[in-house]
Amino acid sequence: MTTAERETETTEVDPTRRVTLKINGKAYKQDVEPRKLLAYAIRDTGLKGTHVGCDSSACGCCVVVLDGDTPVKSCTMFAVQAEGREITTVEGLGQTGALHPLQQAFWDQHGLQCGYCTPGMLMTSYAMLQHHSDPTDQEVREFLGGNLCRCTGYNNIVKAVQQAAQVLRDDKVNQLANAATGGNA
Amino acid sequence: MTTTDKNYSMGKSMKRKEDPRFLTGQGNYVDDLVIPGMLSMAIVHSPYPHARIKGIDKTAALAVPGVKAVITGEDLVAASLGWLPTFHGFDKQMVLAVGKVLFQHQEVAAVFAETREAAMDAAELVDVDYEPLDPVSTPFESMKDETILRDDRENKTNHIFHWESGHQDETEAALAASEVIINEKVYSPRCHPSPLEPCGCVAQFDSMGRLHFHVTSQAPHVHRTAISIVTGIPEDKIHVISPDIGGGFGNKVPVYPGYVCAIVGALILKTPVKWIETRTENLTTTGFARDYHMDVTIGARADGTVTALKVKTVADHGAFDAAADPTQYPAGMFGVVTGSYDFPVAFTELDAYFTNKAPGGVAYRCSFRVTEASYAIERGMDLLAGELKMDPAELRKKNFVQKDEFPYKSALGFTYDSGDYEGTLDHAMKLIGYDDLRKEQAEKRSRGELMGIGLSTFTEVVGAGPSKHFDILGIKMFDSAEIRIHPTGSGIIRTGTKSQGQGHETTWAQIVAEELGLDPQNLLVEEGDTDTAPYGLGTYASRSTPVAGAALALAARRIREKARVFAAHLLEASVDDVEWVDHKFSIMGAPDKSVTMKEVAFAAYTNPGEGNEPGLEASLYYDPPNMTFPHGTYIAVVDVDAETGEVKVRRFLAVDDCGTVINPMIVEGQVHGGLTEGYAIAFMQEIPYDAQGNNMAPNLMEYLIPTAVESPIWETGSTVTPSPHHPIGAKGVGESPNVGSPAAFVNAVMDALSPLGVKHIDMPLTREKVWLAVQNAKAVAGD
């Protein structure tokens, strides 16, 4: 390819498109090139909890949840593909002082060290618990098979997910009991 | 579980103070920094491992919309910024290739553009005219000196250095007189720390011409000094900030060409520049580890008593001698290769060579080549046990340095501080049920099943280090602490170290809380900002607790001494009559008359007493008298499937002795992480180069990191032998599991394969390698 051809190719890149990303219940409008990866589009909104670690969909640091229950590596998807989908990032789970049971469990069980893989671990686990409220340790390990951790190993992460699963199951039972008894249980 | 208990201090599993930030996505990593007008930098990398650069055409790249500049090696040389010093100071490294490239992916040019995408597009269009040259891809080829790789150097040889330690003649004589000798070549493969956050930086000059440099740094002060030396910018005009760091493992210690280019870009374009590595850049150009070819010989008497050790090593240092080692030890602390055993005499020598591979051998989750040394001796002891048909535990017990022999001076000159090797081994054997496992193994063997039990009874050496032995770029390896106690009894702690996940915000608070009787929840820890932190050498090689932890304890004791003066004033007693008991000041003989540190802190600012200097602060620099020597016994139990080569790690027990434990939960977490990395090294993780010098694992699809699926479940235990020279007896632990575990895994697999006559397979023990070894052994046996 000659330099002139390369230049032509470069200048013929598609124009940007306007997308609306619905993240944690809030709409963010953004002009993106069609090739822009969702991970970078999310980070450009100022939500920095979604991390990029490998550029090859191998590490899972960028996992977000689509439509409430589907974990997706946001570096595997273009931002334009996320139009109209509900995106949940780690910032949508819970905040300091009001942690989601998963965040609390990772804290209690020492399920993190440098914290870089943690948002992806949390989001994958969150999606799993929407489908499997009572997973075995092996099921947790397999579900987290696309998320790498370098500091902590996985023992404590599995323990944390199990703790959260238990808390969420108890919550459900309590809610049911409350509903059935009009809150007088 | 609550965190309101004020009695959290040393020895307590206090939950980490830093975690809520990471759990809610509020961590503050380098790539999170966005400055208006900031440019993005991308680097052009060589596709060839060895090639002459005949010309570089920037035209097409500069024509890409948004591109502001392209710089090459020639441009940097013109500005006297073409070369970087390496760790040793014995060599230098090209920032961007000049004249020729020396390894695949070497940095050739840097592109600055308004967006990351534009910078990357333009980097593809930088037209570099290469003339490929024959690559030298192993040190064994390199030592022939047929192709001289570094014609910029005065010495026209690929040989970098020869280093030796011990007594050669005595060792040869002892080996000649030995009743039993084992000899084996073992290779510790080239691998990469690969923290999940890649390296990166943001360079910004303010209106006063001051450089503010956010960087993924394990050693921010050293980086500030190195940047000053390289660029000539006075050190007061450089502000290095190392924010939250997503793992380091040694990879974030060196100064990389990308950092220099980003600073140059920010300087010439007068706008901030961000550079964040791609994963491929991280794996192919930044600090790799290991690549040691070791030839191990052990002599012994027929009863198993060792008589001599000889280890000859060939080290592949890549294109530049950028290996991270303290200068007094050109091969780092490899001299600890005698391990936990009382060798009467030993000799080790090492030759390092240039090759067409990436430079920068770092101490990957170990302290300067100890992982290689530990692997060599622990494999060697198992080979000896096999030769003698002795149980490897029995052989080790026969040869351990005994607990009453400390301080122990090894045949290679290290003085071990303390240890109880036999006690730790006994504890581990009991915890795992060693004797029952051996019985089970005998039964399985009788049925033809391949079960293996592997031991590693390693000794680490950490706490780099005493200034008489250690430096980086000439800077001595002390560390530092500064503590300021506020009037209300809270405080701020600063050190020269920098956590990359080790939990310093919690453990440092615990140490100071213990020493001062304050609430660790109200002791803020701040690290990584060179404007505020005292000068220190950073966090790597498990040096934080042995060095900065000691500095903290001693600084806190200084505060306590000053506080005693205020306490005496409050108690209306003479200073000599005031004692520190149960985390309070009391009048001697009248324990009911006491004041708390909180009360004393308030007095320090409100009612210090006439003639007393107000305030309650201390800063302290600590130069340790010696390294610390944590040790441990690790036991792996594996089953090998002869049909597929699959190794199943059924159990793995790690019993660590790292001296006094500050936070057991954090120690256990570090052990889990290190074991997972040790497992990776033993079974999957390697950066191989082909004969043409191509890097065969340039991304995480090829460079295999274990997931939750294959990682074994870790069992842990501990014994406590405090370091006699550390103020609180702590030794450091983060590197031990990565140092001790590879040999345990390999020993276990070799033990499983021993009925077939297989003696050794080099790591990583992939299924294919294990399967082939089994097939070859069967063929030899005529099965």
PDB file of C-alpha atoms in Angstrom, chain A residues 1-7 9-11 13 33 35-37 40 43-44 46-61 90-100 102-119 121-122 137-138 140-159 163, chain B residues 1 3 15-27 29 31-34 57 59-60 63-65 115-118 121 124-127 192-198 244-247 249 274 277-280 364-365 500-503 665-674 676-677 680 685 699-701 703-715:
ATOM      1  CA  MET A   1       0.000   0.000   0.000  1.00  0.00           C
ATOM      2  CA  THR A   2       1.399   3.387  -0.912  1.00  0.00           C
ATOM      3  CA  THR A   3       1.442   6.294   1.419  1.00  0.00           C
ATOM      4  CA  ALA A   4      -1.157   8.069  -0.708  1.00  0.00           C
ATOM      5  CA  GLU A   5      -3.514   5.101  -0.465  1.00  0.00           C
ATOM      6  CA  ARG A   6      -3.023   4.950   3.279  1.00  0.00           C
ATOM      7  CA  GLU A   7      -3.849   8.615   3.601  1.00  0.00           C
ATOM      8  CA  GLU A   9      -7.995   5.217   3.748  1.00  0.00           C
ATOM      9  CA  THR A  10      -7.436   7.258   6.880  1.00  0.00           C
ATOM     10  CA  THR A  11      -9.419  10.228   5.696  1.00  0.00           C
ATOM     11  CA  VAL A  13     -13.044   6.827   8.222  1.00  0.00           C
ATOM     12  CA  GLU A  33     -16.555   6.599  15.966  1.00  0.00           C
ATOM     13  CA  ARG A  35     -15.162   1.431  16.023  1.00  0.00           C
ATOM     14  CA  LYS A  36     -15.074   2.870  19.521  1.00  0.00           C
ATOM     15  CA  LEU A  37     -15.179   0.133  22.107  1.00  0.00           C
ATOM     16  CA  TYR A  40     -13.685   3.421  26.389  1.00  0.00           C
ATOM     17  CA  ARG A  43     -14.825   5.548  30.743  1.00  0.00           C
ATOM     18  CA  ASP A  44     -15.308   8.733  28.717  1.00  0.00           C
ATOM     19  CA  GLY A  46     -16.350   9.838  33.750  1.00  0.00           C
ATOM     20  CA  LEU A  47     -17.311   6.447  35.187  1.00  0.00           C
ATOM     21  CA  LYS A  48     -13.791   5.091  35.679  1.00  0.00           C
ATOM     22  CA  GLY A  49     -14.565   1.897  37.566  1.00  0.00           C
ATOM     23  CA  THR A  50     -14.646  -0.089  34.325  1.00  0.00           C
ATOM     24  CA  HIS A  51     -11.010  -0.973  33.643  1.00  0.00           C
ATOM     25  CA  VAL A  52      -9.151  -2.053  30.531  1.00  0.00           C
ATOM     26  CA  GLY A  53      -6.458  -4.628  31.177  1.00  0.00           C
ATOM     27  CA  CYS A  54      -5.637  -6.687  28.106  1.00  0.00           C
ATOM     28  CA  ASP A  55      -7.077  -5.408  24.781  1.00  0.00           C
ATOM     29  CA  SER A  56      -7.969  -8.982  23.896  1.00  0.00           C
ATOM     30  CA  SER A  57     -11.019  -9.843  26.000  1.00  0.00           C
ATOM     31  CA  ALA A  58      -8.891 -12.151  28.122  1.00  0.00           C
ATOM     32  CA  CYS A  59      -8.779 -10.469  31.532  1.00  0.00           C
ATOM     33  CA  GLY A  60     -12.337  -9.431  32.386  1.00  0.00           C
ATOM     34  CA  CYS A  61     -11.416  -6.133  34.096  1.00  0.00           C
ATOM     35  CA  VAL A  90     -19.603  -1.126  39.320  1.00  0.00           C
ATOM     36  CA  GLU A  91     -20.691   2.405  40.206  1.00  0.00           C
ATOM     37  CA  GLY A  92     -24.289   1.207  39.869  1.00  0.00           C
ATOM     38  CA  LEU A  93     -23.886  -1.564  42.429  1.00  0.00           C
ATOM     39  CA  GLY A  94     -23.528   0.455  45.577  1.00  0.00           C
ATOM     40  CA  GLN A  95     -21.601   3.244  47.202  1.00  0.00           C
ATOM     41  CA  THR A  96     -19.453   3.535  50.300  1.00  0.00           C
ATOM     42  CA  GLY A  97     -21.826   3.411  53.241  1.00  0.00           C
ATOM     43  CA  ALA A  98     -24.423   1.587  51.172  1.00  0.00           C
ATOM     44  CA  LEU A  99     -22.470  -1.284  49.688  1.00  0.00           C
ATOM     45  CA  HIS A 100     -24.152  -4.021  47.696  1.00  0.00           C
ATOM     46  CA  LEU A 102     -21.339  -8.451  46.892  1.00  0.00           C
ATOM     47  CA  GLN A 103     -19.134  -5.429  47.588  1.00  0.00           C
ATOM     48  CA  GLN A 104     -19.520  -5.994  51.318  1.00  0.00           C
ATOM     49  CA  ALA A 105     -18.608  -9.655  50.922  1.00  0.00           C
ATOM     50  CA  PHE A 106     -15.479  -8.907  48.883  1.00  0.00           C
ATOM     51  CA  TRP A 107     -14.464  -6.529  51.683  1.00  0.00           C
ATOM     52  CA  ASP A 108     -15.258  -9.004  54.464  1.00  0.00           C
ATOM     53  CA  GLN A 109     -13.502 -11.921  52.778  1.00  0.00           C
ATOM     54  CA  HIS A 110     -10.429  -9.996  51.541  1.00  0.00           C
ATOM     55  CA  GLY A 111     -11.384 -10.729  47.955  1.00  0.00           C
ATOM     56  CA  LEU A 112      -9.205  -7.993  46.487  1.00  0.00           C
ATOM     57  CA  GLN A 113      -5.767  -6.445  46.750  1.00  0.00           C
ATOM     58  CA  CYS A 114      -4.820  -3.959  44.032  1.00  0.00           C
ATOM     59  CA  GLY A 115      -8.483  -3.584  43.097  1.00  0.00           C
ATOM     60  CA  TYR A 116      -7.920  -3.405  39.349  1.00  0.00           C
ATOM     61  CA  CYS A 117      -9.769  -6.631  38.503  1.00  0.00           C
ATOM     62  CA  THR A 118     -12.358  -6.062  41.228  1.00  0.00           C
ATOM     63  CA  PRO A 119     -15.046  -4.190  39.243  1.00  0.00           C
ATOM     64  CA  MET A 121     -15.138  -9.640  39.292  1.00  0.00           C
ATOM     65  CA  LEU A 122     -18.067  -7.910  40.989  1.00  0.00           C
ATOM     66  CA  ASP A 137     -17.981 -23.318  44.535  1.00  0.00           C
ATOM     67  CA  GLN A 138     -17.161 -25.023  41.245  1.00  0.00           C
ATOM     68  CA  VAL A 140     -18.666 -19.851  40.860  1.00  0.00           C
ATOM     69  CA  ARG A 141     -15.170 -20.699  39.640  1.00  0.00           C
ATOM     70  CA  GLU A 142     -16.426 -21.593  36.177  1.00  0.00           C
ATOM     71  CA  PHE A 143     -18.542 -18.473  35.905  1.00  0.00           C
ATOM     72  CA  LEU A 144     -15.516 -16.378  36.848  1.00  0.00           C
ATOM     73  CA  GLY A 145     -13.360 -18.253  34.321  1.00  0.00           C
ATOM     74  CA  GLY A 146     -13.096 -15.152  32.135  1.00  0.00           C
ATOM     75  CA  ASN A 147     -11.884 -12.871  34.912  1.00  0.00           C
ATOM     76  CA  LEU A 148      -8.201 -12.839  35.800  1.00  0.00           C
ATOM     77  CA  CYS A 149      -6.747 -11.820  39.140  1.00  0.00           C
ATOM     78  CA  ARG A 150      -3.003 -11.462  39.787  1.00  0.00           C
ATOM     79  CA  CYS A 151      -2.846 -10.471  43.467  1.00  0.00           C
ATOM     80  CA  THR A 152      -5.377 -12.464  45.419  1.00  0.00           C
ATOM     81  CA  GLY A 153      -5.732 -15.866  43.863  1.00  0.00           C
ATOM     82  CA  TYR A 154      -9.310 -16.987  43.794  1.00  0.00           C
ATOM     83  CA  ASN A 155     -10.072 -18.673  47.140  1.00  0.00           C
ATOM     84  CA  ASN A 156     -11.289 -15.506  48.810  1.00  0.00           C
ATOM     85  CA  ILE A 157     -13.169 -14.328  45.741  1.00  0.00           C
ATOM     86  CA  VAL A 158     -15.150 -17.568  45.701  1.00  0.00           C
ATOM     87  CA  LYS A 159     -15.792 -17.211  49.435  1.00  0.00           C
ATOM     88  CA  GLN A 163     -21.241 -14.972  51.263  1.00  0.00           C
TER      89      GLN A 163
ATOM     90  CA  MET B   1     -18.516  -7.900  61.490  1.00  0.00           C
ATOM     91  CA  THR B   3     -14.940  -2.019  62.190  1.00  0.00           C
ATOM     92  CA  LYS B  15     -10.382  -5.303  57.263  1.00  0.00           C
ATOM     93  CA  ARG B  16      -8.591  -3.116  54.757  1.00  0.00           C
ATOM     94  CA  LYS B  17      -9.211   0.595  54.991  1.00  0.00           C
ATOM     95  CA  GLU B  18      -8.590   1.104  51.281  1.00  0.00           C
ATOM     96  CA  ASP B  19     -11.151  -1.385  50.038  1.00  0.00           C
ATOM     97  CA  PRO B  20     -14.372   0.688  49.836  1.00  0.00           C
ATOM     98  CA  ARG B  21     -12.665   2.887  47.249  1.00  0.00           C
ATOM     99  CA  PHE B  22     -11.799  -0.069  45.023  1.00  0.00           C
ATOM    100  CA  LEU B  23     -15.137  -1.815  45.572  1.00  0.00           C
ATOM    101  CA  THR B  24     -17.148   1.146  44.347  1.00  0.00           C
ATOM    102  CA  GLY B  25     -15.073   1.971  41.277  1.00  0.00           C
ATOM    103  CA  GLN B  26     -13.563   5.019  42.968  1.00  0.00           C
ATOM    104  CA  GLY B  27      -9.957   3.862  42.711  1.00  0.00           C
ATOM    105  CA  TYR B  29      -5.431   4.808  38.670  1.00  0.00           C
ATOM    106  CA  ASP B  31      -5.442   6.094  33.264  1.00  0.00           C
ATOM    107  CA  ASP B  32      -8.291   7.696  35.230  1.00  0.00           C
ATOM    108  CA  LEU B  33      -6.596  11.077  35.071  1.00  0.00           C
ATOM    109  CA  VAL B  34      -8.035  13.321  32.367  1.00  0.00           C
ATOM    110  CA  ASP B  57       9.407   8.612   7.020  1.00  0.00           C
ATOM    111  CA  THR B  59       5.017  12.174   6.464  1.00  0.00           C
ATOM    112  CA  ALA B  60       1.971   9.921   6.364  1.00  0.00           C
ATOM    113  CA  ALA B  63      -0.917  13.909   7.903  1.00  0.00           C
ATOM    114  CA  VAL B  64      -3.413  12.037  10.078  1.00  0.00           C
ATOM    115  CA  PRO B  65      -5.986  14.484  11.468  1.00  0.00           C
ATOM    116  CA  THR B 115      -7.025  11.043  20.628  1.00  0.00           C
ATOM    117  CA  ARG B 116      -5.734   7.586  21.422  1.00  0.00           C
ATOM    118  CA  GLU B 117      -7.279   6.309  18.202  1.00  0.00           C
ATOM    119  CA  ALA B 118      -5.575   8.956  16.047  1.00  0.00           C
ATOM    120  CA  ASP B 121      -3.655   5.104  13.492  1.00  0.00           C
ATOM    121  CA  GLU B 124       0.776   2.430  11.935  1.00  0.00           C
ATOM    122  CA  LEU B 125       1.686   4.946   9.231  1.00  0.00           C
ATOM    123  CA  VAL B 126       5.181   5.776  10.431  1.00  0.00           C
ATOM    124  CA  ASP B 127       7.159   4.284   7.580  1.00  0.00           C
ATOM    125  CA  HIS B 192       6.526 -11.706  32.813  1.00  0.00           C
ATOM    126  CA  PRO B 193       4.900 -10.181  35.918  1.00  0.00           C
ATOM    127  CA  SER B 194       1.985  -8.869  33.840  1.00  0.00           C
ATOM    128  CA  PRO B 195       0.040  -6.856  36.413  1.00  0.00           C
ATOM    129  CA  LEU B 196      -3.534  -6.360  35.206  1.00  0.00           C
ATOM    130  CA  GLU B 197      -3.101  -2.615  35.033  1.00  0.00           C
ATOM    131  CA  PRO B 198      -0.551  -1.963  32.286  1.00  0.00           C
ATOM    132  CA  ASP B 244      -3.526   3.678  42.991  1.00  0.00           C
ATOM    133  CA  ILE B 245      -1.472   1.050  41.201  1.00  0.00           C
ATOM    134  CA  GLY B 246      -3.111  -2.036  39.737  1.00  0.00           C
ATOM    135  CA  GLY B 247      -0.441  -4.557  40.640  1.00  0.00           C
ATOM    136  CA  PHE B 249       5.171  -7.492  40.937  1.00  0.00           C
ATOM    137  CA  LYS B 274      -0.915  10.512  28.432  1.00  0.00           C
ATOM    138  CA  GLU B 277       0.534   0.733  27.397  1.00  0.00           C
ATOM    139  CA  THR B 278      -1.342  -1.860  25.442  1.00  0.00           C
ATOM    140  CA  ARG B 279      -1.111  -5.328  26.923  1.00  0.00           C
ATOM    141  CA  THR B 280       1.154  -6.357  24.064  1.00  0.00           C
ATOM    142  CA  TYR B 364       9.150 -10.629  39.617  1.00  0.00           C
ATOM    143  CA  ARG B 365       7.410 -11.220  42.910  1.00  0.00           C
ATOM    144  CA  GLN B 500       0.281  -1.776  44.682  1.00  0.00           C
ATOM    145  CA  GLY B 501      -2.321  -3.807  46.508  1.00  0.00           C
ATOM    146  CA  GLN B 502      -0.336  -4.950  49.538  1.00  0.00           C
ATOM    147  CA  GLY B 503      -2.623  -3.087  51.932  1.00  0.00           C
ATOM    148  CA  MET B 665      -5.739 -11.775  56.779  1.00  0.00           C
ATOM    149  CA  ILE B 666      -3.481  -9.684  54.572  1.00  0.00           C
ATOM    150  CA  VAL B 667      -0.600 -12.141  54.937  1.00  0.00           C
ATOM    151  CA  GLU B 668      -2.867 -15.004  53.946  1.00  0.00           C
ATOM    152  CA  GLY B 669      -4.143 -13.029  50.962  1.00  0.00           C
ATOM    153  CA  GLN B 670      -0.626 -12.334  49.792  1.00  0.00           C
ATOM    154  CA  VAL B 671       0.230 -16.011  50.163  1.00  0.00           C
ATOM    155  CA  HIS B 672      -2.800 -16.997  48.077  1.00  0.00           C
ATOM    156  CA  GLY B 673      -1.833 -14.551  45.330  1.00  0.00           C
ATOM    157  CA  GLY B 674       1.807 -15.607  45.313  1.00  0.00           C
ATOM    158  CA  THR B 676      -1.381 -18.619  42.205  1.00  0.00           C
ATOM    159  CA  GLU B 677       1.523 -16.957  40.423  1.00  0.00           C
ATOM    160  CA  ALA B 680       1.334 -20.241  36.809  1.00  0.00           C
ATOM    161  CA  GLN B 685       3.199 -19.072  32.173  1.00  0.00           C
ATOM    162  CA  ASN B 699      -0.889 -11.142  24.650  1.00  0.00           C
ATOM    163  CA  LEU B 700      -2.998 -12.788  27.312  1.00  0.00           C
ATOM    164  CA  MET B 701      -4.400 -15.274  24.802  1.00  0.00           C
ATOM    165  CA  TYR B 703       0.603 -15.811  27.797  1.00  0.00           C
ATOM    166  CA  LEU B 704      -1.437 -17.972  30.097  1.00  0.00           C
ATOM    167  CA  ILE B 705      -2.530 -16.712  33.480  1.00  0.00           C
ATOM    168  CA  PRO B 706      -4.473 -19.126  35.657  1.00  0.00           C
ATOM    169  CA  THR B 707      -8.175 -18.507  36.188  1.00  0.00           C
ATOM    170  CA  ALA B 708     -10.379 -19.578  39.073  1.00  0.00           C
ATOM    171  CA  VAL B 709     -11.056 -22.806  37.192  1.00  0.00           C
ATOM    172  CA  GLU B 710      -7.561 -24.300  37.193  1.00  0.00           C
ATOM    173  CA  SER B 711      -6.174 -22.609  40.308  1.00  0.00           C
ATOM    174  CA  PRO B 712      -5.824 -25.043  43.178  1.00  0.00           C
ATOM    175  CA  ILE B 713      -7.469 -24.390  46.525  1.00  0.00           C
ATOM    176  CA  TRP B 714      -4.760 -23.169  48.882  1.00  0.00           C
ATOM    177  CA  GLU B 715      -4.286 -24.449  52.423  1.00  0.00           C
TER     178      GLU B 715
END
